[in-house]
PDB file of C-alpha atoms in Angstrom:
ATOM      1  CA  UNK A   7     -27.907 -27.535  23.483  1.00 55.00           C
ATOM      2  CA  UNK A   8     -30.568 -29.602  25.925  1.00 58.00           C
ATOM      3  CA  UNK A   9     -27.313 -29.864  28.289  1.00 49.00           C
ATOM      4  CA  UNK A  10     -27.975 -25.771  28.812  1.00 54.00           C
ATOM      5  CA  UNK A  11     -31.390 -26.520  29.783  1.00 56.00           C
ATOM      6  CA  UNK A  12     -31.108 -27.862  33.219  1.00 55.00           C
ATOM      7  CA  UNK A  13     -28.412 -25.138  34.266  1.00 58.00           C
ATOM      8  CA  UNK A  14     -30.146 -21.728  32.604  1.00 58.00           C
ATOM      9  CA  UNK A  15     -31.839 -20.566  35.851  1.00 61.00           C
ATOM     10  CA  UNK A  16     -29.226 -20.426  38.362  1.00 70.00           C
ATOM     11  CA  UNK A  17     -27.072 -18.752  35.472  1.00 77.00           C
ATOM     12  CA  UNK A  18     -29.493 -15.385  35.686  1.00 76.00           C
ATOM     13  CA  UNK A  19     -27.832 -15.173  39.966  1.00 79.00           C
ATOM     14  CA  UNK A  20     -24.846 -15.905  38.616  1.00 81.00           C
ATOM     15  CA  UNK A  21     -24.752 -13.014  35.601  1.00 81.00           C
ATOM     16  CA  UNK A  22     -26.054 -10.612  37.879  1.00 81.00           C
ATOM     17  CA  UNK A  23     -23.143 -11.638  40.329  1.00 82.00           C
ATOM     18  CA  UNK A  24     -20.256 -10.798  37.898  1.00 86.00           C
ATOM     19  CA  UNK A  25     -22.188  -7.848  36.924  1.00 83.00           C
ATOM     20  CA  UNK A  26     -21.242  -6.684  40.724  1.00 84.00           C
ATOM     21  CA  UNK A  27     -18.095  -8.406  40.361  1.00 84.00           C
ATOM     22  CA  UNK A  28     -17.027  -6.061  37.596  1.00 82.00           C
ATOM     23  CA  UNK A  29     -17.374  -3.131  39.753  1.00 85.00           C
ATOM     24  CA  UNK A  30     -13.334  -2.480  40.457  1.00 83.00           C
ATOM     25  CA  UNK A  31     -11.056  -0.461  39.528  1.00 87.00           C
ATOM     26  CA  UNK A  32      -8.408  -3.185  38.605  1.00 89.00           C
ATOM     27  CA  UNK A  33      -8.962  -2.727  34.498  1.00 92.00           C
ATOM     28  CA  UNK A  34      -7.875  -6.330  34.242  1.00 93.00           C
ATOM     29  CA  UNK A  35     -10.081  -8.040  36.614  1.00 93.00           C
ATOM     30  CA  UNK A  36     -13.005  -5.890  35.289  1.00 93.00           C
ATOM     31  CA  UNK A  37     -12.498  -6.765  31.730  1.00 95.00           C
ATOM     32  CA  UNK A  38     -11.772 -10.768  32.376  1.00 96.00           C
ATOM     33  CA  UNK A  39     -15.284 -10.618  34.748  1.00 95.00           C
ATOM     34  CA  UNK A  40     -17.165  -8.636  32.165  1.00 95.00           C
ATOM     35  CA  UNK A  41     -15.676 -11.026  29.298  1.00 97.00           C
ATOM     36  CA  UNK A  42     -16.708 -14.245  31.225  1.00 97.00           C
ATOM     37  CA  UNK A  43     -20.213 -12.849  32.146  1.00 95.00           C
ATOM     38  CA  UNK A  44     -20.570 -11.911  28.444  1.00 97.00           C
ATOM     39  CA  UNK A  45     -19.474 -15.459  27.187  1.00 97.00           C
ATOM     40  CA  UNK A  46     -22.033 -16.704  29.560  1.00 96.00           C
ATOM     41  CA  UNK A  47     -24.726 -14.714  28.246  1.00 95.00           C
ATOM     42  CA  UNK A  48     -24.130 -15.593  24.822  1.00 96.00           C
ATOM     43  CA  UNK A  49     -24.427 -19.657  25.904  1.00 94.00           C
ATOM     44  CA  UNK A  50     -27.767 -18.266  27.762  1.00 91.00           C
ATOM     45  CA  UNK A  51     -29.305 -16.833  24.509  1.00 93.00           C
ATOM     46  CA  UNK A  52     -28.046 -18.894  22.201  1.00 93.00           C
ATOM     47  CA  UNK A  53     -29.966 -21.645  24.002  1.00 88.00           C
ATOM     48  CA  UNK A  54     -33.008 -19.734  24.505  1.00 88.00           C
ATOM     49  CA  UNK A  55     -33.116 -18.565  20.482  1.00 92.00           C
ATOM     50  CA  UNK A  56     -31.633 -21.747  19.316  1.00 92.00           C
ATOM     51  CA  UNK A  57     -28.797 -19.711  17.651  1.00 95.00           C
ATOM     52  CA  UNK A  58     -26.302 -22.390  15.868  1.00 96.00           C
ATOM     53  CA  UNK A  59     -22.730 -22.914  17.079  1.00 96.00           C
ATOM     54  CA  UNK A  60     -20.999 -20.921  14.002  1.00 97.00           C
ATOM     55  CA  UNK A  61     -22.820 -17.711  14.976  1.00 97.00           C
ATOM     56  CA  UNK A  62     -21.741 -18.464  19.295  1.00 97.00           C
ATOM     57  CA  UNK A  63     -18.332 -19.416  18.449  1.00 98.00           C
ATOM     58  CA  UNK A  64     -18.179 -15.602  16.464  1.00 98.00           C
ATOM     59  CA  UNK A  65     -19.743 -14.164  19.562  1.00 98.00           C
ATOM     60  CA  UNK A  66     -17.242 -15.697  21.960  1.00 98.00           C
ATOM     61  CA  UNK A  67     -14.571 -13.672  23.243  1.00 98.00           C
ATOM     62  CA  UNK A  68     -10.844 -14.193  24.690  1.00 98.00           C
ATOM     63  CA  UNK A  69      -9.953 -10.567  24.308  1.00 97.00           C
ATOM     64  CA  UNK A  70      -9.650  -9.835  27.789  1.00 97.00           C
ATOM     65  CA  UNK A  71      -7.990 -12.693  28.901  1.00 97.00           C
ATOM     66  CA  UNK A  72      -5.292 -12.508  26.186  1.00 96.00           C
ATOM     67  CA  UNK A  73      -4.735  -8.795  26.852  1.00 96.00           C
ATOM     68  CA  UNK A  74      -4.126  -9.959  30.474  1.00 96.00           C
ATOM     69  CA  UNK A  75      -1.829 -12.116  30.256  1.00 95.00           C
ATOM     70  CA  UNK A  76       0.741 -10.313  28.056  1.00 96.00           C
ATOM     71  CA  UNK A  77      -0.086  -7.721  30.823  1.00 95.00           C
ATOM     72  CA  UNK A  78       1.401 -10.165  33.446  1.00 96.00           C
ATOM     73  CA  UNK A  79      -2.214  -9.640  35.131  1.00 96.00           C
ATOM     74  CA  UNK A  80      -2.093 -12.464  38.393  1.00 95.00           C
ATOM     75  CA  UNK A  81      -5.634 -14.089  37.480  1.00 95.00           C
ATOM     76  CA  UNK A  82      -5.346 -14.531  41.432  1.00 94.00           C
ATOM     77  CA  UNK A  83      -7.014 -11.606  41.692  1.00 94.00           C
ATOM     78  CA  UNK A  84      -9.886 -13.110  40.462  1.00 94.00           C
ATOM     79  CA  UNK A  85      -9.965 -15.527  42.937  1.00 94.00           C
ATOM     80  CA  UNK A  86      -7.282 -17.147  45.293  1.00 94.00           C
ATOM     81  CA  UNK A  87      -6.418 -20.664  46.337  1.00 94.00           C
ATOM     82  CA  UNK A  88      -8.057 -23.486  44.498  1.00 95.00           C
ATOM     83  CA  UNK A  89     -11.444 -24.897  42.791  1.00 94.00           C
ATOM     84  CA  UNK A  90     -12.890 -26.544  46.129  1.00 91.00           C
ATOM     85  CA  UNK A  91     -14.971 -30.286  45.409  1.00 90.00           C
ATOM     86  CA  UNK A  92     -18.054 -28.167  46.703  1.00 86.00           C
ATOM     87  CA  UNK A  93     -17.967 -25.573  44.129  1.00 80.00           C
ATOM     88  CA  UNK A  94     -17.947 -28.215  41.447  1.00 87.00           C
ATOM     89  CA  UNK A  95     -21.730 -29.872  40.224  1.00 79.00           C
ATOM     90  CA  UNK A  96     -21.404 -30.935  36.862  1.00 80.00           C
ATOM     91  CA  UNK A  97     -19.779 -34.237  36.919  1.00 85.00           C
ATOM     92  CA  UNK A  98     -17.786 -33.092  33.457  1.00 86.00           C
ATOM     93  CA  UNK A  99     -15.640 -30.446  35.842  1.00 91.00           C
ATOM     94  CA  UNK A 100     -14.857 -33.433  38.493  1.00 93.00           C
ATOM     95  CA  UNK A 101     -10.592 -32.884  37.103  1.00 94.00           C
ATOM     96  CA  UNK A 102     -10.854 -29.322  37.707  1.00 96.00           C
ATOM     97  CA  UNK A 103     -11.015 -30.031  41.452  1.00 95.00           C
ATOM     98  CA  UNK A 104      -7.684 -28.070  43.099  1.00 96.00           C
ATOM     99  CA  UNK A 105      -7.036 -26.208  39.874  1.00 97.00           C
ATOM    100  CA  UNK A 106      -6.490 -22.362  40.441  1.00 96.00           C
ATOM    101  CA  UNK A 107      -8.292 -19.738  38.667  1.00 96.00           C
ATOM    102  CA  UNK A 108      -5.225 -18.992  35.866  1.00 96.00           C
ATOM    103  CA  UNK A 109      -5.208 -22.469  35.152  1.00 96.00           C
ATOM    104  CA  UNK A 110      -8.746 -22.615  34.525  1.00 97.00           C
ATOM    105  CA  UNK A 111      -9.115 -19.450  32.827  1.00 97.00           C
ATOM    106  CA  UNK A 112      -6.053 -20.419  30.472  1.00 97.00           C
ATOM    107  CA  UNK A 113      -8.269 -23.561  29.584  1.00 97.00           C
ATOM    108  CA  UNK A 114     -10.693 -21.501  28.614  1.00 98.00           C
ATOM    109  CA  UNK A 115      -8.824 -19.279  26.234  1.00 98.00           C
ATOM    110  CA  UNK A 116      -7.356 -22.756  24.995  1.00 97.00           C
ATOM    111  CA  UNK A 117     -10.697 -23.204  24.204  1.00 97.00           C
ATOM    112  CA  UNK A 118     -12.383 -20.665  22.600  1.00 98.00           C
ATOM    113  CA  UNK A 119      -8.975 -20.273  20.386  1.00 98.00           C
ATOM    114  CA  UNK A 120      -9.660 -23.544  19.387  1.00 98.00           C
ATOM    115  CA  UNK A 121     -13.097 -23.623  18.619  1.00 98.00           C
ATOM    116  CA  UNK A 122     -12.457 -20.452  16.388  1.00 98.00           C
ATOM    117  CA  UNK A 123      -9.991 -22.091  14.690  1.00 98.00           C
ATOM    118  CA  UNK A 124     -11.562 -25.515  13.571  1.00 98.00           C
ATOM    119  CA  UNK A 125     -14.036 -22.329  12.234  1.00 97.00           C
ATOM    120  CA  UNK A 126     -12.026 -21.061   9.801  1.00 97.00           C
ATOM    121  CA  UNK A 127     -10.183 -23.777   8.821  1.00 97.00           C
ATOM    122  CA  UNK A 128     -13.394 -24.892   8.234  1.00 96.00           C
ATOM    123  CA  UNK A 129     -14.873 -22.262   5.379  1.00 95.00           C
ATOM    124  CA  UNK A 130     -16.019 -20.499   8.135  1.00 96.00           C
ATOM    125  CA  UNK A 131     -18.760 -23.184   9.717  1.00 96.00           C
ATOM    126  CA  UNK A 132     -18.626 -26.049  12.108  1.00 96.00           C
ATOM    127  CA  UNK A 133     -21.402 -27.909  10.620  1.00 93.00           C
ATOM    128  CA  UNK A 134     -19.646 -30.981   8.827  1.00 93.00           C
ATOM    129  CA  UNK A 135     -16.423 -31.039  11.112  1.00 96.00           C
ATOM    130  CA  UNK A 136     -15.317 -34.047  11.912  1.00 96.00           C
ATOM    131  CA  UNK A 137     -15.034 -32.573  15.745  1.00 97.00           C
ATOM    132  CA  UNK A 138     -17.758 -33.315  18.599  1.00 96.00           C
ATOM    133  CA  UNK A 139     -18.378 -29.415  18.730  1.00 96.00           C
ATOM    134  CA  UNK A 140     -21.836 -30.371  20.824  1.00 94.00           C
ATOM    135  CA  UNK A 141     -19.053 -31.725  23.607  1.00 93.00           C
ATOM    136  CA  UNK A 142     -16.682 -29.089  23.028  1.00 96.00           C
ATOM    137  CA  UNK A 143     -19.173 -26.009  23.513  1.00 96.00           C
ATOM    138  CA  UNK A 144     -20.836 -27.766  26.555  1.00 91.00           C
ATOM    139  CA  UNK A 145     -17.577 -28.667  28.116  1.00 93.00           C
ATOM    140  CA  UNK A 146     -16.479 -24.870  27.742  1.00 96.00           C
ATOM    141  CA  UNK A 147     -19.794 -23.604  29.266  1.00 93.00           C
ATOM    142  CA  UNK A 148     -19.374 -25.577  31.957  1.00 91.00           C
ATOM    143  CA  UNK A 149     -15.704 -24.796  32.319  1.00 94.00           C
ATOM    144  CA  UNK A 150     -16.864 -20.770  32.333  1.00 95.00           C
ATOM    145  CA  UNK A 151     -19.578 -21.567  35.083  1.00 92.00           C
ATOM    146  CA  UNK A 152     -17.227 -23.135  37.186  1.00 93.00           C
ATOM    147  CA  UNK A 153     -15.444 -19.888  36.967  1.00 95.00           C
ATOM    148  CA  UNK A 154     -18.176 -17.639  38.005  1.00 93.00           C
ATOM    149  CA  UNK A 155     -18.769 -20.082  40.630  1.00 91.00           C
ATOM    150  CA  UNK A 156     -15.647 -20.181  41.625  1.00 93.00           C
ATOM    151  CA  UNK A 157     -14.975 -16.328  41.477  1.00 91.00           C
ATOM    152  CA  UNK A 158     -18.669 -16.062  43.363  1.00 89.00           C
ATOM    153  CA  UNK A 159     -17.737 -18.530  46.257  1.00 82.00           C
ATOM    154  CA  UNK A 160     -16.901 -16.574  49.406  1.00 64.00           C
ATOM    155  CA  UNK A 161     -17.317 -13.823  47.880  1.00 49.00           C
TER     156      UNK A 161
END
């Protein structure tokens, strides 16, 4: 997880922003913020405990986000209009330039589902899959911090 390294410090700003965030009185919003900031903070101490992928992936959740949408929940509350080329620094996020906050959100649930799946079909481990689950874990914390970031900018 060294590509968590150079990004843990302005993630503490950032958890304490969605903490805010989560203030509201929209259940929805509240519960997709607080699920997002607790993703994030299992990425942020799984790196600092060097916790393996099979116990992160348990810790992940979608809950929130999948209890949204069958509540026809506008993510737009989260955030309006579209990921701005200033809001985005890790060159991996580049294609998420324009894209609006359900979008992104739904590629995280895409994500997470997936990574839970390969699990089990996997005797519950990701150790000797054939997937890049290094890639796939970094490319989903940097999808969810491009969320907060997002979500954070003019706020």
């Amino acid at each position: 997880m060294e590509w968590l390294n150079t990004s843990i410090a302005p993630l503490k700003d950032l958890l304490a922003f969605l903490y805010k965030k989560s203030k509201t009185n929209d259940v929805h919003k509240k519960q997709v913020i607080m699920e997002l900031r607790n993703n994030l903070n299992v990425f942020k101490n799984g790196f600092l405990n060097n916790t393996p992928y099979d116990m992160m992936i348990d810790l992940l959740a979608n809950d929130a986000i999948q209890t949204a949408i069958k509540e026809n929940f506008s993510f737009k509350k989260l955030k309006s209009g579209v990921v701005p080329a200033n809001y985005v620094f890790d060159e991996r996020n580049k294609k998420y330039i324009g894209w609006t906050a359900e979008r992104l959100i739904d590629k995280i649930d895409e994500k997470i589902v997936e990574l839970k799946n390969i699990k089990k079909m996997n005797n519950n481990s990701v150790k000797d899959v054939k997937n890049n689950i290094t890639l796939m874990m970094g490319n989903l914390y940097f999808r969810m911090k491009l969320m907060a970031d997002f979500i954070q900018s003019g706020a």
